[in-house]
mmCIF file of C-alpha atoms in Angstrom:
data_model
loop_
_atom_site.group_PDB
_atom_site.id
_atom_site.type_symbol
_atom_site.label_atom_id
_atom_site.label_comp_id
_atom_site.label_asym_id
_atom_site.label_seq_id
_atom_site.Cartn_x
_atom_site.Cartn_y
_atom_site.Cartn_z
ATOM 1 C CA MET A 21 33.001 -1.281 -18.866
ATOM 2 C CA SER A 22 30.575 -2.256 -15.744
ATOM 3 C CA ASP A 23 31.993 -4.493 -13.375
ATOM 4 C CA ALA A 24 28.324 -5.608 -12.196
ATOM 5 C CA PRO A 25 27.971 -9.146 -13.027
ATOM 6 C CA ALA A 26 25.052 -10.137 -15.249
ATOM 7 C CA SER A 27 21.718 -11.272 -13.955
ATOM 8 C CA PRO A 28 21.193 -14.753 -14.390
ATOM 9 C CA ARG A 29 17.654 -14.921 -13.448
ATOM 10 C CA PRO A 30 15.420 -12.395 -15.574
ATOM 11 C CA VAL A 31 14.597 -9.349 -14.603
ATOM 12 C CA ALA A 32 10.784 -7.411 -14.000
ATOM 13 C CA LEU A 33 9.911 -4.097 -12.596
ATOM 14 C CA VAL A 34 6.835 -3.241 -11.178
ATOM 15 C CA THR A 35 4.985 -0.051 -10.834
ATOM 16 C CA GLY A 36 2.721 0.202 -7.831
ATOM 17 C CA ALA A 37 4.000 -2.992 -6.431
ATOM 18 C CA ALA A 38 3.469 -2.250 -2.678
ATOM 19 C CA ILE A 39 -0.312 -2.740 -2.326
ATOM 20 C CA ARG A 40 -3.521 -4.894 -3.871
ATOM 21 C CA VAL A 41 -2.881 -5.917 -7.796
ATOM 22 C CA GLY A 42 0.641 -4.802 -7.696
ATOM 23 C CA ARG A 43 1.729 -6.563 -4.883
ATOM 24 C CA ALA A 44 0.500 -9.716 -6.132
ATOM 25 C CA ILE A 45 2.181 -9.278 -9.468
ATOM 26 C CA ALA A 46 5.451 -8.505 -7.773
ATOM 27 C CA VAL A 47 4.759 -11.786 -5.445
ATOM 28 C CA ALA A 48 4.430 -13.883 -8.172
ATOM 29 C CA LEU A 49 6.805 -12.720 -10.264
ATOM 30 C CA CYS A 50 9.152 -13.729 -7.406
ATOM 31 C CA GLU A 51 8.022 -16.846 -6.910
ATOM 32 C CA ALA A 52 8.268 -17.681 -10.822
ATOM 33 C CA GLY A 53 12.550 -16.788 -10.328
ATOM 34 C CA TYR A 54 12.379 -13.171 -11.456
ATOM 35 C CA ARG A 55 14.626 -10.742 -9.975
ATOM 36 C CA VAL A 56 11.719 -8.096 -9.102
ATOM 37 C CA TRP A 57 12.415 -4.292 -8.787
ATOM 38 C CA LEU A 58 9.456 -2.687 -6.788
ATOM 39 C CA HIS A 59 8.540 0.565 -7.586
ATOM 40 C CA HIS A 60 6.152 2.978 -5.096
ATOM 41 C CA HIS A 61 5.369 5.946 -4.248
ATOM 42 C CA ARG A 62 3.036 6.757 -1.522
ATOM 43 C CA SER A 63 3.108 3.500 -0.002
ATOM 44 C CA GLU A 64 6.359 3.268 1.430
ATOM 45 C CA VAL A 65 5.537 1.552 4.856
ATOM 46 C CA GLU A 66 3.867 -1.077 2.660
ATOM 47 C CA ALA A 67 6.901 -1.519 0.391
ATOM 48 C CA ARG A 68 9.174 -1.935 2.558
ATOM 49 C CA ALA A 69 7.329 -4.422 4.697
ATOM 50 C CA LEU A 70 6.995 -6.891 1.231
ATOM 51 C CA HIS A 71 10.355 -5.703 0.599
ATOM 52 C CA ALA A 72 11.639 -7.599 3.819
ATOM 53 C CA ALA A 73 8.873 -10.665 3.253
ATOM 54 C CA LEU A 74 10.338 -11.129 0.166
ATOM 55 C CA SER A 75 14.117 -10.923 0.586
ATOM 56 C CA ALA A 76 13.314 -13.830 3.546
ATOM 57 C CA THR A 77 12.908 -16.048 0.602
ATOM 58 C CA GLU A 78 14.880 -17.198 -2.550
ATOM 59 C CA GLY A 79 12.556 -15.254 -4.858
ATOM 60 C CA ALA A 80 14.454 -12.250 -2.966
ATOM 61 C CA PRO A 81 13.848 -8.547 -4.851
ATOM 62 C CA LEU A 82 15.818 -5.990 -6.229
ATOM 63 C CA PRO A 83 16.181 -2.465 -4.293
ATOM 64 C CA LEU A 84 12.943 -0.431 -3.882
ATOM 65 C CA VAL A 85 12.621 2.221 -5.894
ATOM 66 C CA ALA A 86 10.342 4.927 -5.461
ATOM 67 C CA ALA A 87 9.228 7.764 -7.875
ATOM 68 C CA ASP A 88 6.153 9.996 -8.633
ATOM 69 C CA LEU A 89 4.779 8.891 -12.269
ATOM 70 C CA LEU A 90 3.271 11.903 -12.403
ATOM 71 C CA ASP A 91 6.351 13.525 -12.934
ATOM 72 C CA GLU A 92 8.617 12.876 -15.692
ATOM 73 C CA GLY A 93 11.708 13.750 -14.449
ATOM 74 C CA SER A 94 10.449 11.182 -11.781
ATOM 75 C CA ARG A 95 9.972 8.975 -14.301
ATOM 76 C CA ARG A 96 13.387 9.032 -16.348
ATOM 77 C CA ALA A 97 15.107 9.032 -13.099
ATOM 78 C CA LEU A 98 13.620 5.493 -12.305
ATOM 79 C CA MET A 99 14.847 4.015 -15.456
ATOM 80 C CA THR A 100 17.821 5.416 -15.030
ATOM 81 C CA THR A 101 18.467 3.331 -11.792
ATOM 82 C CA VAL A 102 16.750 0.573 -13.154
ATOM 83 C CA LEU A 103 18.295 0.079 -16.150
ATOM 84 C CA ASP A 104 21.906 1.369 -14.754
ATOM 85 C CA PRO A 105 24.565 -1.192 -16.504
ATOM 86 C CA ALA A 106 26.716 -1.055 -12.727
ATOM 87 C CA GLY A 107 23.555 -1.514 -10.846
ATOM 88 C CA PRO A 108 22.617 -4.731 -9.158
ATOM 89 C CA ALA A 109 20.425 -6.043 -12.042
ATOM 90 C CA GLY A 110 23.879 -4.657 -14.636
ATOM 91 C CA GLY A 111 21.204 -3.010 -16.943
ATOM 92 C CA ARG A 112 19.279 -6.338 -17.811
ATOM 93 C CA LEU A 113 15.443 -5.812 -17.865
ATOM 94 C CA ASP A 114 13.262 -8.862 -19.037
ATOM 95 C CA LEU A 115 9.554 -7.579 -18.010
ATOM 96 C CA LEU A 116 7.528 -4.284 -17.154
ATOM 97 C CA VAL A 117 4.663 -4.116 -15.701
ATOM 98 C CA ASN A 118 2.498 -1.032 -15.750
ATOM 99 C CA ASN A 119 0.180 -1.590 -12.847
ATOM 100 C CA ALA A 120 0.502 1.921 -11.047
ATOM 101 C CA ALA A 121 -3.059 3.988 -11.250
ATOM 102 C CA SER A 122 -5.739 6.082 -9.825
ATOM 103 C CA PHE A 123 -9.523 5.293 -10.065
ATOM 104 C CA GLU A 124 -11.139 8.685 -9.228
ATOM 105 C CA ARG A 125 -14.404 9.159 -9.149
ATOM 106 C CA GLY A 126 -16.887 11.697 -9.521
ATOM 107 C CA ALA A 127 -19.668 13.342 -11.954
ATOM 108 C CA PHE A 128 -17.908 14.379 -15.748
ATOM 109 C CA THR A 129 -19.525 17.850 -15.059
ATOM 110 C CA ALA A 130 -18.597 17.946 -11.603
ATOM 111 C CA ARG A 131 -15.014 17.496 -12.578
ATOM 112 C CA ASP A 132 -12.330 19.690 -14.410
ATOM 113 C CA ASP A 133 -9.480 19.324 -16.960
ATOM 114 C CA HIS A 134 -6.973 18.861 -14.401
ATOM 115 C CA ASP A 135 -8.297 16.269 -12.791
ATOM 116 C CA LEU A 136 -8.548 15.015 -16.327
ATOM 117 C CA ARG A 137 -4.842 15.691 -16.958
ATOM 118 C CA ARG A 138 -3.342 13.966 -13.701
ATOM 119 C CA VAL A 139 -5.344 10.723 -14.562
ATOM 120 C CA LEU A 140 -4.566 11.045 -18.036
ATOM 121 C CA GLU A 141 -0.771 11.050 -17.092
ATOM 122 C CA LEU A 142 -0.911 8.246 -14.426
ATOM 123 C CA ASN A 143 -2.762 5.623 -16.362
ATOM 124 C CA LEU A 144 -1.905 6.423 -20.249
ATOM 125 C CA VAL A 145 1.468 8.827 -20.486
ATOM 126 C CA ALA A 146 3.190 7.191 -17.453
ATOM 127 C CA PRO A 147 2.569 3.725 -19.085
ATOM 128 C CA LEU A 148 3.801 4.866 -22.593
ATOM 129 C CA SER A 149 7.202 6.904 -20.782
ATOM 130 C CA LEU A 150 8.646 3.854 -19.228
ATOM 131 C CA ALA A 151 7.657 1.534 -22.067
ATOM 132 C CA ARG A 152 9.516 4.248 -24.589
ATOM 133 C CA ALA A 153 12.043 4.129 -21.695
ATOM 134 C CA ALA A 154 12.860 0.469 -21.536
ATOM 135 C CA ALA A 155 12.806 -0.390 -25.029
ATOM 136 C CA SER A 156 16.114 -0.630 -25.455
ATOM 137 C CA ALA A 157 17.106 -3.347 -23.050
ATOM 138 C CA LEU A 158 13.599 -5.074 -23.959
ATOM 139 C CA VAL A 159 14.297 -5.594 -27.818
ATOM 140 C CA PRO A 160 17.618 -7.626 -27.532
ATOM 141 C CA ARG A 161 16.478 -9.791 -24.936
ATOM 142 C CA GLU A 162 13.038 -9.991 -26.980
ATOM 143 C CA GLY A 163 11.467 -9.324 -23.559
ATOM 144 C CA SER A 164 7.159 -8.528 -22.542
ATOM 145 C CA ILE A 165 5.201 -5.371 -21.420
ATOM 146 C CA VAL A 166 2.377 -6.393 -20.032
ATOM 147 C CA ASN A 167 -0.016 -3.531 -19.362
ATOM 148 C CA ILE A 168 -2.873 -3.324 -16.793
ATOM 149 C CA LEU A 169 -6.032 -2.160 -18.093
ATOM 150 C CA ASP A 170 -9.449 -2.309 -16.974
ATOM 151 C CA VAL A 171 -12.775 -3.955 -18.492
ATOM 152 C CA ALA A 172 -14.110 -0.215 -18.055
ATOM 153 C CA ALA A 173 -11.985 0.709 -21.037
ATOM 154 C CA VAL A 174 -14.598 -0.792 -23.437
ATOM 155 C CA HIS A 175 -17.655 -0.777 -21.240
ATOM 156 C CA PRO A 176 -17.283 2.178 -19.560
ATOM 157 C CA TRP A 177 -18.660 2.875 -15.728
ATOM 158 C CA PRO A 178 -20.343 6.224 -14.744
ATOM 159 C CA GLU A 179 -18.953 8.362 -12.954
ATOM 160 C CA TYR A 180 -15.641 7.205 -14.083
ATOM 161 C CA LEU A 181 -15.307 8.818 -17.284
ATOM 162 C CA ASP A 182 -11.631 9.732 -16.645
ATOM 163 C CA HIS A 183 -10.251 6.723 -16.200
ATOM 164 C CA CYS A 184 -12.344 4.888 -18.883
ATOM 165 C CA THR A 185 -10.763 7.267 -21.057
ATOM 166 C CA ALA A 186 -7.296 6.820 -20.095
ATOM 167 C CA LYS A 187 -7.853 2.894 -19.745
ATOM 168 C CA ALA A 188 -9.241 3.097 -23.427
ATOM 169 C CA GLY A 189 -6.168 4.773 -24.993
ATOM 170 C CA LEU A 190 -3.462 2.780 -22.835
ATOM 171 C CA LEU A 191 -6.053 -0.515 -24.138
ATOM 172 C CA ALA A 192 -4.965 0.860 -27.693
ATOM 173 C CA ALA A 193 -1.352 1.563 -27.046
ATOM 174 C CA THR A 194 -1.008 -1.569 -25.967
ATOM 175 C CA ARG A 195 -1.926 -3.324 -29.501
ATOM 176 C CA GLY A 196 0.120 -0.199 -31.073
ATOM 177 C CA LEU A 197 3.144 -0.954 -29.388
ATOM 178 C CA ALA A 198 3.078 -4.505 -30.075
ATOM 179 C CA VAL A 199 3.525 -3.665 -33.554
ATOM 180 C CA GLU A 200 6.171 -0.888 -32.976
ATOM 181 C CA LEU A 201 8.014 -2.626 -30.558
ATOM 182 C CA ALA A 202 8.407 -6.088 -32.068
ATOM 183 C CA PRO A 203 9.801 -8.421 -31.413
ATOM 184 C CA VAL A 204 9.067 -7.137 -27.618
ATOM 185 C CA ARG A 205 5.663 -8.417 -26.743
ATOM 186 C CA VAL A 206 3.028 -5.628 -25.556
ATOM 187 C CA ASN A 207 -0.353 -6.889 -23.946
ATOM 188 C CA GLY A 208 -2.602 -6.082 -21.538
ATOM 189 C CA VAL A 209 -4.578 -7.551 -18.660
ATOM 190 C CA ALA A 210 -8.243 -6.298 -18.008
ATOM 191 C CA PRO A 211 -9.458 -7.028 -14.477
ATOM 192 C CA GLY A 212 -12.869 -7.078 -13.509
ATOM 193 C CA THR A 213 -13.875 -6.424 -9.814
ATOM 194 C CA VAL A 214 -10.852 -7.572 -7.626
ATOM 195 C CA ALA A 215 -11.159 -5.907 -4.680
ATOM 196 C CA TRP A 216 -14.284 -3.538 -3.443
ATOM 197 C CA PRO A 217 -13.898 0.115 -4.376
ATOM 198 C CA PRO A 218 -14.057 2.428 -1.343
ATOM 199 C CA GLY A 219 -17.372 3.656 -0.713
ATOM 200 C CA LEU A 220 -19.377 0.439 -2.221
ATOM 201 C CA ASP A 221 -20.072 -1.149 0.959
ATOM 202 C CA ASP A 222 -23.838 -1.504 0.544
ATOM 203 C CA PRO A 223 -24.370 -5.276 0.461
ATOM 204 C CA ALA A 224 -27.569 -5.436 -1.864
ATOM 205 C CA ARG A 225 -25.397 -3.528 -4.851
ATOM 206 C CA ARG A 226 -22.608 -5.889 -4.015
ATOM 207 C CA GLN A 227 -25.014 -8.593 -4.747
ATOM 208 C CA ALA A 228 -25.721 -7.329 -7.614
ATOM 209 C CA ILE A 229 -22.431 -7.392 -9.127
ATOM 210 C CA VAL A 230 -21.184 -10.742 -7.741
ATOM 211 C CA ASP A 231 -24.977 -11.933 -9.320
ATOM 212 C CA ALA A 232 -23.819 -10.300 -12.784
ATOM 213 C CA ILE A 233 -20.583 -12.468 -12.710
ATOM 214 C CA PRO A 234 -21.094 -15.857 -14.223
ATOM 215 C CA LEU A 235 -18.276 -17.347 -11.922
ATOM 216 C CA GLY A 236 -19.957 -16.521 -9.034
ATOM 217 C CA ARG A 237 -17.520 -13.910 -7.165
ATOM 218 C CA ILE A 238 -15.405 -10.950 -7.682
ATOM 219 C CA GLY A 239 -11.695 -11.492 -8.388
ATOM 220 C CA THR A 240 -8.704 -11.657 -6.324
ATOM 221 C CA PRO A 241 -5.343 -9.687 -6.646
ATOM 222 C CA ALA A 242 -3.851 -12.953 -7.596
ATOM 223 C CA ASP A 243 -6.150 -13.644 -10.051
ATOM 224 C CA VAL A 244 -4.580 -10.386 -11.883
ATOM 225 C CA ALA A 245 -0.968 -11.858 -11.221
ATOM 226 C CA ASP A 246 -2.061 -15.376 -12.483
ATOM 227 C CA ALA A 247 -2.636 -13.728 -16.223
ATOM 228 C CA VAL A 248 0.176 -11.130 -15.799
ATOM 229 C CA LEU A 249 2.963 -14.364 -15.482
ATOM 230 C CA PHE A 250 1.112 -16.541 -18.402
ATOM 231 C CA LEU A 251 1.868 -13.427 -20.498
ATOM 232 C CA ALA A 252 5.297 -12.911 -19.631
ATOM 233 C CA ARG A 253 5.566 -16.616 -20.482
ATOM 234 C CA SER A 254 4.028 -16.402 -23.607
ATOM 235 C CA ARG A 255 6.373 -16.236 -26.281
ATOM 236 C CA HIS A 256 3.694 -16.244 -29.410
ATOM 237 C CA VAL A 257 0.951 -14.176 -28.038
ATOM 238 C CA THR A 258 1.809 -10.259 -28.576
ATOM 239 C CA GLY A 259 -0.790 -7.445 -29.183
ATOM 240 C CA GLN A 260 -3.897 -9.273 -26.790
ATOM 241 C CA ILE A 261 -5.838 -8.322 -24.064
ATOM 242 C CA LEU A 262 -6.874 -10.783 -21.683
ATOM 243 C CA ALA A 263 -10.261 -9.543 -20.083
ATOM 244 C CA VAL A 264 -9.592 -11.013 -15.794
ATOM 245 C CA ASP A 265 -13.776 -10.535 -14.973
ATOM 246 C CA GLY A 266 -15.352 -14.302 -14.411
ATOM 247 C CA GLY A 267 -17.371 -13.834 -17.578
ATOM 248 C CA ARG A 268 -19.068 -10.630 -16.588
ATOM 249 C CA LEU A 269 -18.223 -8.766 -19.498
ATOM 250 C CA ALA A 270 -19.310 -11.606 -21.960
ATOM 251 C CA ALA A 271 -22.459 -12.200 -20.229
ATOM 252 C CA ALA A 272 -23.542 -8.488 -20.161
ATOM 253 C CA GLY A 273 -22.999 -8.525 -24.209
ATOM 254 C CA GLY A 274 -19.745 -6.016 -23.675
ATOM 255 C CA GLN A 275 -17.416 -5.842 -26.517
ATOM 256 C CA ARG A 276 -14.755 -8.404 -26.141
ATOM 257 C CA PRO A 277 -11.505 -6.031 -25.528
#
């Protein structure tokens, strides 16, 4: 029997929480009253800075958790820590946000099977692995999983085929898990451009992207965080993919996620 008190506040695990979109999600959840496990891998400095900043607020996070999500053993150790009944959250988990991802560019013919396996492992296998491990804690609480996808899952981009393939798989898995894991709610957020990718420095190319967005701007990490919080709170929404792209996909005649 554990002596650890049950957490009086909902508990979330956010992967890739140290920077960019993951950071915004973690901040939004803390501000909304969640106790948040902040996962990181290589961004330890940024993770520690975020943890320190949040610890100075009423939304103090749970301890940092480091894990290489490419490694099965590391994923297993991560979930053992998070779900430990004697741990700081008493084994409670209400929300899993699968955010950690890679975004590797390269012509299809210039990449190899090792590249493909690495991208699939992080962007598809790892989220499914964590969802499987989290299910035992989420089911009794009728908790929620939010997978961070990409509009490229339905509208592939040149030179990002590995990434698009992995995200398309995660999109399908999101809908399947909504049925498989009910009453756990499983949804996805599919951002468009929310930060300029490395190498896209040409002002003309950037302007062309903005011009293709009906709302007239690229998104921000906070826009994605708002969508995650909406889905986490929506008690009768599951199996849905919410595009956060300013209407770009609709304007292009793209298939709805």
